[in-house]
Each structure stands twice: as structure tokens, then as C-alpha cells.
C-alpha positions as a LaTeX table, in Angstrom:
\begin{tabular}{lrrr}
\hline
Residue & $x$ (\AA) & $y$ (\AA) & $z$ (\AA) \\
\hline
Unk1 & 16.41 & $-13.74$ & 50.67 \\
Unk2 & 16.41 & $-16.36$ & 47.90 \\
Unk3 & 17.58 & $-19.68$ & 48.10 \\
Unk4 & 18.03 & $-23.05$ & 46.26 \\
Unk5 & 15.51 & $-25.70$ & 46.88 \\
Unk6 & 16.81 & $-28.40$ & 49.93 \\
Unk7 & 18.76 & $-25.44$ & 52.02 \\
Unk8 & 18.08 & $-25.61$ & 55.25 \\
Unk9 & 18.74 & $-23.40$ & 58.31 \\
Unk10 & 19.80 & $-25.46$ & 61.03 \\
Unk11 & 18.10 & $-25.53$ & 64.62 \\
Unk12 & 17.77 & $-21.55$ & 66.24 \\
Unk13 & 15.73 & $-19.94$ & 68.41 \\
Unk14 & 14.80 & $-16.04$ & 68.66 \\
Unk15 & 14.21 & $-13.41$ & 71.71 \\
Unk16 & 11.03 & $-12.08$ & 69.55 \\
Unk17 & 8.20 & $-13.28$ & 67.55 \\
Unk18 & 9.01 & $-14.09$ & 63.54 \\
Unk19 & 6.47 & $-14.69$ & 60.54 \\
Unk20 & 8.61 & $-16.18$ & 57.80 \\
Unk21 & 6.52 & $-16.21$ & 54.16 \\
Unk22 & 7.72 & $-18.06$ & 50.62 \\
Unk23 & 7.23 & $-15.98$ & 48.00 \\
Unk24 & 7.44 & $-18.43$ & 45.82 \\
Unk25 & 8.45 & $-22.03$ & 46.64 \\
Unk26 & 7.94 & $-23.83$ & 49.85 \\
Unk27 & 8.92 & $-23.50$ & 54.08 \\
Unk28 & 9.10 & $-26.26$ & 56.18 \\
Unk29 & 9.68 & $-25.67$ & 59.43 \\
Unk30 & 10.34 & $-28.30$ & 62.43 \\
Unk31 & 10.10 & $-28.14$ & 66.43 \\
Unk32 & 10.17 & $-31.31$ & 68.41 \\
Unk33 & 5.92 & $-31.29$ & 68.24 \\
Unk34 & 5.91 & $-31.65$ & 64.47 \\
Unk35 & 6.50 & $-30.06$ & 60.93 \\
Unk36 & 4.64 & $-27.02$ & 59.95 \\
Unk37 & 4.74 & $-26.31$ & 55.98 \\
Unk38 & 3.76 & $-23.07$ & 53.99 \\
Unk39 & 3.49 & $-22.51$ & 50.14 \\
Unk40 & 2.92 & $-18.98$ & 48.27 \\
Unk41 & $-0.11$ & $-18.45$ & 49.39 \\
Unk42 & 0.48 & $-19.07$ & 53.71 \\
Unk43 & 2.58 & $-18.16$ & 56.09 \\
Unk44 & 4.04 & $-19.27$ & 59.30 \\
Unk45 & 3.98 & $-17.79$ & 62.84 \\
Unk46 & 6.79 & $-18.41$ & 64.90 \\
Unk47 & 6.61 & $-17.56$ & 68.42 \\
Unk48 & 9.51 & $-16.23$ & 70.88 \\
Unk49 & 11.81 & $-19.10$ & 72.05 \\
Unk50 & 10.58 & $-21.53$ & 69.83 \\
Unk51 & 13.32 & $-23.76$ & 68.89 \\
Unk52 & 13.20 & $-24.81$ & 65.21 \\
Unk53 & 14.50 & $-25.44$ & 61.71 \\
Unk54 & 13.78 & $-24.31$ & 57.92 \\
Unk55 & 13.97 & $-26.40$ & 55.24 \\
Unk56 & 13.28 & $-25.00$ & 51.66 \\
Unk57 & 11.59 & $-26.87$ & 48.93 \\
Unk58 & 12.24 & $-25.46$ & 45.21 \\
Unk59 & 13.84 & $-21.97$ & 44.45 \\
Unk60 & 12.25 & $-19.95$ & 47.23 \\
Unk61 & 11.86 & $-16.24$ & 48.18 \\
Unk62 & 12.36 & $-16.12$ & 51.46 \\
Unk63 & 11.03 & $-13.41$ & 53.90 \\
Unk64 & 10.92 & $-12.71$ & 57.73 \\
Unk65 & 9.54 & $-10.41$ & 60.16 \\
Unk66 & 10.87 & $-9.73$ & 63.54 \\
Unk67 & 7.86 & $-8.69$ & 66.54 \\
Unk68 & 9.04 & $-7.84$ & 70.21 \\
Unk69 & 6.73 & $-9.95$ & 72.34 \\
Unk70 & 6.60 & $-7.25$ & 75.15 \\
Unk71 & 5.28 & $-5.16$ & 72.26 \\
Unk72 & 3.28 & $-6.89$ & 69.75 \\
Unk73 & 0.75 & $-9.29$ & 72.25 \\
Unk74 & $-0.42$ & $-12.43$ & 69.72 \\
Unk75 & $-2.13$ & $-15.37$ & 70.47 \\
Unk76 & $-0.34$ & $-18.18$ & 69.13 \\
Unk77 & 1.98 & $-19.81$ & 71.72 \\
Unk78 & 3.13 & $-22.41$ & 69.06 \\
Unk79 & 3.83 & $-22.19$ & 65.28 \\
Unk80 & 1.01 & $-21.79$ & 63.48 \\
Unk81 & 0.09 & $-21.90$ & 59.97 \\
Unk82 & $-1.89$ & $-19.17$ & 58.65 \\
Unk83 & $-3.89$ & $-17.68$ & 55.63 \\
Unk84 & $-2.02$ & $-14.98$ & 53.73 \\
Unk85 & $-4.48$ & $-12.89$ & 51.51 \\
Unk86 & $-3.04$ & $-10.26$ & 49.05 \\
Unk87 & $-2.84$ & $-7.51$ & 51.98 \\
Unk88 & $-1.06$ & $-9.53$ & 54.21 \\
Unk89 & 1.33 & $-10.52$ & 51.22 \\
Unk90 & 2.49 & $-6.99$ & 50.56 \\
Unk91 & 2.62 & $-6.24$ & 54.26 \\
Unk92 & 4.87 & $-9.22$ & 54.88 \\
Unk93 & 6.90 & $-8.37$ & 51.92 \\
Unk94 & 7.42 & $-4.52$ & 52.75 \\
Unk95 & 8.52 & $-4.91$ & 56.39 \\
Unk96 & 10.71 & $-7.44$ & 55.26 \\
Unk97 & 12.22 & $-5.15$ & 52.80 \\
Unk98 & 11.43 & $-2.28$ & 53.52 \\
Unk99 & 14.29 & $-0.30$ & 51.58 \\
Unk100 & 14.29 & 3.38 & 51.96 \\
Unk101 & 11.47 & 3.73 & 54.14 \\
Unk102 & 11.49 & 5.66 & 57.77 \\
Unk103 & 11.54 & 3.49 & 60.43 \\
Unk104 & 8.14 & 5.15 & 62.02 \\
Unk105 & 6.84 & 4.14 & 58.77 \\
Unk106 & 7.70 & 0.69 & 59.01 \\
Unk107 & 6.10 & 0.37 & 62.50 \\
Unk108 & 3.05 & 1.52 & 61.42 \\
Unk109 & 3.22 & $-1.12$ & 58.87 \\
Unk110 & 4.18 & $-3.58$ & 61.38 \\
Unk111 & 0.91 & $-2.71$ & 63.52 \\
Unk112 & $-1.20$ & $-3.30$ & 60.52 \\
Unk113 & 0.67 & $-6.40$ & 59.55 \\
Unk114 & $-0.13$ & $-8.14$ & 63.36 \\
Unk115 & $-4.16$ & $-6.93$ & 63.26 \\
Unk116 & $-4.27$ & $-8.27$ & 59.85 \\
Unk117 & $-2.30$ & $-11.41$ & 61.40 \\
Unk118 & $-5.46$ & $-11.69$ & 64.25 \\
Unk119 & $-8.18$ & $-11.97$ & 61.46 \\
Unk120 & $-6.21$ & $-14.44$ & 59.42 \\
Unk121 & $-7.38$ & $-18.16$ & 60.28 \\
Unk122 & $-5.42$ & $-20.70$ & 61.06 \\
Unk123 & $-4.55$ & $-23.49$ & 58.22 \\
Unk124 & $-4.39$ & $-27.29$ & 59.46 \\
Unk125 & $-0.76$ & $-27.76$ & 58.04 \\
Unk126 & 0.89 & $-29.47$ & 60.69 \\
Unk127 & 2.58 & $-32.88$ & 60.98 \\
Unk128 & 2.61 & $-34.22$ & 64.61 \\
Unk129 & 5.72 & $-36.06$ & 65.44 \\
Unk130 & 4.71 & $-39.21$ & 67.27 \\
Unk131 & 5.67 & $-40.03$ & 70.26 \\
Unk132 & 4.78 & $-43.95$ & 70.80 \\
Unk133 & 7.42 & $-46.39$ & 68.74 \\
Unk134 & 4.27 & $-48.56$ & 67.33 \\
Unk135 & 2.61 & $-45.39$ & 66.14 \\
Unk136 & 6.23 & $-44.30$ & 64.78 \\
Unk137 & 6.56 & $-47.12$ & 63.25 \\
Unk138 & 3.19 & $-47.32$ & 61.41 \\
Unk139 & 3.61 & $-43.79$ & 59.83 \\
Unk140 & 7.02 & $-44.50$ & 58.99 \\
Unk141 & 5.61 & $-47.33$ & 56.83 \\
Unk142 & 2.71 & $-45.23$ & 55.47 \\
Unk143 & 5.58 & $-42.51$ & 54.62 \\
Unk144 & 8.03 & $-45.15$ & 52.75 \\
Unk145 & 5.37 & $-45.20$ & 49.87 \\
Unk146 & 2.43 & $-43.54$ & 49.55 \\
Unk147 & 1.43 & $-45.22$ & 46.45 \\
Unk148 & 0.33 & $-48.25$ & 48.65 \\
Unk149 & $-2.99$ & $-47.83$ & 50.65 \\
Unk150 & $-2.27$ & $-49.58$ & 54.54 \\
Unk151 & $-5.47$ & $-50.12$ & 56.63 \\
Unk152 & $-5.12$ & $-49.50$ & 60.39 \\
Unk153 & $-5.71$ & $-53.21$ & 60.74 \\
Unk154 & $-2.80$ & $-53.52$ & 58.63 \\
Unk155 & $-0.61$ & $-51.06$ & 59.95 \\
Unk156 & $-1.23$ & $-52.75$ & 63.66 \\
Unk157 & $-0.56$ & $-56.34$ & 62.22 \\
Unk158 & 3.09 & $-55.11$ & 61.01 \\
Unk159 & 4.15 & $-52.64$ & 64.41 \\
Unk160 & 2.12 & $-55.55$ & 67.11 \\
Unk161 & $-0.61$ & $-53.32$ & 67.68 \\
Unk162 & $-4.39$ & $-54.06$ & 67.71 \\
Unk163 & $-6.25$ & $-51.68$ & 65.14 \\
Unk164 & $-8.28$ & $-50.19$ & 68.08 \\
Unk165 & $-4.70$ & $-49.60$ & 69.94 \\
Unk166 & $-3.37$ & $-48.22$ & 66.81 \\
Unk167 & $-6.49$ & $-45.89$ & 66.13 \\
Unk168 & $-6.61$ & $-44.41$ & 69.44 \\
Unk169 & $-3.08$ & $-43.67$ & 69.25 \\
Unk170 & $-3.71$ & $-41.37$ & 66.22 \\
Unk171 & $-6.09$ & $-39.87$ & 68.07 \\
Unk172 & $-4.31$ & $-39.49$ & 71.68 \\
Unk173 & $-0.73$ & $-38.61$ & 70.12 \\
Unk174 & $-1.27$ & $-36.98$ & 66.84 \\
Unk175 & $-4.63$ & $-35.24$ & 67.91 \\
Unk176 & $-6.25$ & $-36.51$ & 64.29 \\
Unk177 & $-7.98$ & $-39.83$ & 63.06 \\
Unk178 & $-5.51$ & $-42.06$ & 60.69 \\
Unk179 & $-7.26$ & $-40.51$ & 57.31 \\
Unk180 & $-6.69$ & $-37.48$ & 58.31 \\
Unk181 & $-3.31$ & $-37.83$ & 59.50 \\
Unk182 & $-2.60$ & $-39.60$ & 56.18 \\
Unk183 & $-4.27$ & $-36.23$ & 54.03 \\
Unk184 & $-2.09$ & $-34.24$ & 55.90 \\
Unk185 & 1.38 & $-36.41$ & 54.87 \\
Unk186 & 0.15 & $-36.74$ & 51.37 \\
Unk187 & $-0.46$ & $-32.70$ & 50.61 \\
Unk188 & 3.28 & $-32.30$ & 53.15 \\
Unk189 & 5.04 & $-34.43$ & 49.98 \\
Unk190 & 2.85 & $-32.55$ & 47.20 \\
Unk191 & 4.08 & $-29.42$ & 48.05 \\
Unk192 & 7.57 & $-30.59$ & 47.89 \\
Unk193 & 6.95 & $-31.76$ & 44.65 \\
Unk194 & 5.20 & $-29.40$ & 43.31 \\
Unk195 & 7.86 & $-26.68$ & 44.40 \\
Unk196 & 10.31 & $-28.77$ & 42.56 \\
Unk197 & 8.17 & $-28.00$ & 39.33 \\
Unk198 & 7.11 & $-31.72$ & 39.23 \\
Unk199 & 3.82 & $-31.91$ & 37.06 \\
Unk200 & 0.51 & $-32.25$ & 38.82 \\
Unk201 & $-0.41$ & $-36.25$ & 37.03 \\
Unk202 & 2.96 & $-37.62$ & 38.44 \\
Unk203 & 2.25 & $-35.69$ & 42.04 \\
Unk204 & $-0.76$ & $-37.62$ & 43.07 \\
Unk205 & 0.23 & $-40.64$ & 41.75 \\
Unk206 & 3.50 & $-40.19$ & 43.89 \\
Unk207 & 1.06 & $-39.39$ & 47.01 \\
Unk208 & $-1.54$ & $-41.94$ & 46.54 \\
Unk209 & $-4.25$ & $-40.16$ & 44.93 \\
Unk210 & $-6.29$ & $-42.31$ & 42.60 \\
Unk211 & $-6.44$ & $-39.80$ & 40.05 \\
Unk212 & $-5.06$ & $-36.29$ & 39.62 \\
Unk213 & $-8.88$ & $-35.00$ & 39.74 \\
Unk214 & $-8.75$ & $-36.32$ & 43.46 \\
Unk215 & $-6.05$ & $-34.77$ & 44.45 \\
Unk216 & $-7.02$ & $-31.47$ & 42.74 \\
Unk217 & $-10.54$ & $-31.49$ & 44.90 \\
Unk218 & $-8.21$ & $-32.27$ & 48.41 \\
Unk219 & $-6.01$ & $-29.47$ & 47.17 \\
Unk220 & $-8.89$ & $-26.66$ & 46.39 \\
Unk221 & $-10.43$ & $-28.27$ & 49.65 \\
Unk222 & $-7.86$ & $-27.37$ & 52.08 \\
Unk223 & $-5.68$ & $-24.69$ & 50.35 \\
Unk224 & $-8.07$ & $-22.72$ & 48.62 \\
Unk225 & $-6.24$ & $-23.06$ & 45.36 \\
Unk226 & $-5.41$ & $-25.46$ & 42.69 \\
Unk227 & $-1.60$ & $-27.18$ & 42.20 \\
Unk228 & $-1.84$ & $-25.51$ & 38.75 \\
Unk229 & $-2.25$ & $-22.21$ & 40.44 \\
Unk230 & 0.92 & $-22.99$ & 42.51 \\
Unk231 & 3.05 & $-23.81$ & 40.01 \\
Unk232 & 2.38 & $-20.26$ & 38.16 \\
Unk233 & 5.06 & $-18.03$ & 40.00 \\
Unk234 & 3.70 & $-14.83$ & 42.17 \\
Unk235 & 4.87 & $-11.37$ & 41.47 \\
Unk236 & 3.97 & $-8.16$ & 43.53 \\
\hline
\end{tabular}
């Protein structure tokens, strides 16, 4: 399936298990816990009665595959980033589309596809949504511009919460310290960007890296990649 970049597909749920995969552009996906994103090279693990809703960032190539959860046993009992190496790729991509291939064929595939799926590790993509209004407030401010650098003690000051309030809230409702909640936002909106074909200079200046060399090294870090080897489109 190919679509435009900003589509979205509104709130759903499904019966079975679904891996959805960008072939090229970016996958946001949303439950009432937090925002999940994927690029090229990951893919996303939706589990049965999940309720949630795409967003697509850039021209994307969209695929899906459907698992019967009294069939296929996984565990992940919430969406889950994961790591998509070449193998997986073409496995997602073929049971997607699987054209003129016997169905016994295809579930043989499919088998492959969900041991391949256990030995893939899980990528820390995820954006909590935050469930106390001072801690809502704080990363709403932090998300208005990333350009400008906010302390904790800063962030308190402006929602009326002390910095060691403020701090353990990070930790108690978004399960991560403050610098690493504000990574994860920062590489959410360079993905975007980057999907939109924006260059990689104007990127981390838009997300508050110092230089682009910093934001390359956070990039490589957690995605295993550079944004220059993003941008380059992937073919089978």
C-alpha cells in the first residue's frame, strides 16, 4: 500500500496480531500509553485488541501482516518496536504481497517470519503519554521548540513543580529519566523530518542538536544507521 506523507488511519482495533513495516518513509502509531514510531529499517508489533492509529510521515510503502493469536503464540502484549534485518524485510514484504503464491506456501513463510520475529530485539522507540497535568505540561513546553534547552529546574518553575517532583515524575509516569525522555522526542521529530526529505544540517538544528555531528552519533547510537542512510530509498 503506498501513501502520501500525513495520511492517517483513524483509531481500529483487530481480532489477530499485525506487524505493519515502512518500506520506505515513516509509521507512527498511537494507543492511549504512547506513540510508537518505525522507519525503513524497523518494524512494529501490534498485538490483538490493541486499539490504535497510523500516521504516515513522507511517501511511504506501507505493509501489514495478519497472525491468529490462537495460532501464532508471541510475547509482546503491547506494541513493540523491533529490529528488521534484511531477512525479516523480505519476509514481511512477501506475506504481505504475496501474489501468486499457494497459500501453504505463505504459511510456511508466516512461521519463519514469527521465529525470526522472537530473535529480533526490541528498539526503545516509544513515547509515553503522560499522565500527570504538571508533567504534561512540562513536555508540552519541551515539544513547542526543541531548539531551546529547559532544565528540570526550569521546567518545574513554569508547571509549579519542584525539580525533584518533576524528575520523579519522569521516572514514575514515563518509566525514563528527563534526558532520556527528551532523546527519545528529539529522534520522534527527526524521523518526521527526515521522511519529508528535509536535509540532515536543518534536522538537528530543528531538534536541538548542537551540531549535525551530534545528532549523527545519537542516530548511529540508537538506530544502527546514519540519517544519510535513511534518506537513500530501499529497494528489494
Amino acid at each position: 500500500m503506498s501513501l502520501s506523507g500525513g495520511q492517517r488511519i483513524d483509531r481500529h482495533w483487530h481480532e489477530v496480531h499485525q506487524i505493519v513495516y515502512p518500506a520506505s518513509g515513516v509509521i507512527a502509531v498511537t494507543t492511549d500509553d504512547g506513540t510508537w514510531i518505525a522507519p525503513p529499517n524497523r518494524a512494529l508489533w501490534i498485538p490483538a485488541g490493541a486499539g490504535h492509529e497510523h500516521r504516515f510521515y513522507g511517501p511511504t510503502e506501507f505493509h501489514s501482516v495478519a497472525f491468529d493469536p490462537e495460532k501464532y503464540l508471541v510475547e509482546l502484549k503491547a506494541p513493540t518496536v523491533i529490529a528488521v534485518s534484511p531477512l525479516l524485510r523480505e519476509l514481511i514484504i512477501t506475506c504481505s504481497v504475496p501474489g501468486d503464491l499457494p497459500r501453504e506456501e505463505v504459511t510456511r513463510l508466516e512461521v519463519v517470519l514469527i521465529d525470526q520475529l522472537r530473535r529480533s530485539p526490541e528498539q526503545a522507540l516509544k513515547l509515553p503519554i503522560p499522565r500527570d497535568q504538571r508533567l504534561a505540561e512540562a513536555c508540552a513546553l519541551v515539544d513547542d521548540d526543541l531548539t531551546q534547552v529547559w532544565t528540570v529546574a526550569e521546567l518545574g518553575r513554569q508547571v509549579g513543580a519542584s525539580e525533584r517532583t518533576l524528575t520523579r515524575l519522569f521516572r514514575t509516569d514515563m518509566g525514563m529519566t528527563y534526558p532520556q525522555w527528551r532523546t527519545q522526542i528529539r529522534l520522534h521529530h527527526a524521523l518526521r523530518l527526515l521522511a519529508e526529505g528535509r536535509p540532515v544540517t536543518y534536522v538537528a538544528h530543528q531538534c536541538g542538536w548542537a551540531t549535525p555531528s551530534a545528532f549523527i552519533d545519537v542516530y548511529r547510537r540508537i538506530l544502527g544507521q546514519t540519517p544519510g542512510t535513511y534518506a537513500a530509498p530501499v529497494t528489494r
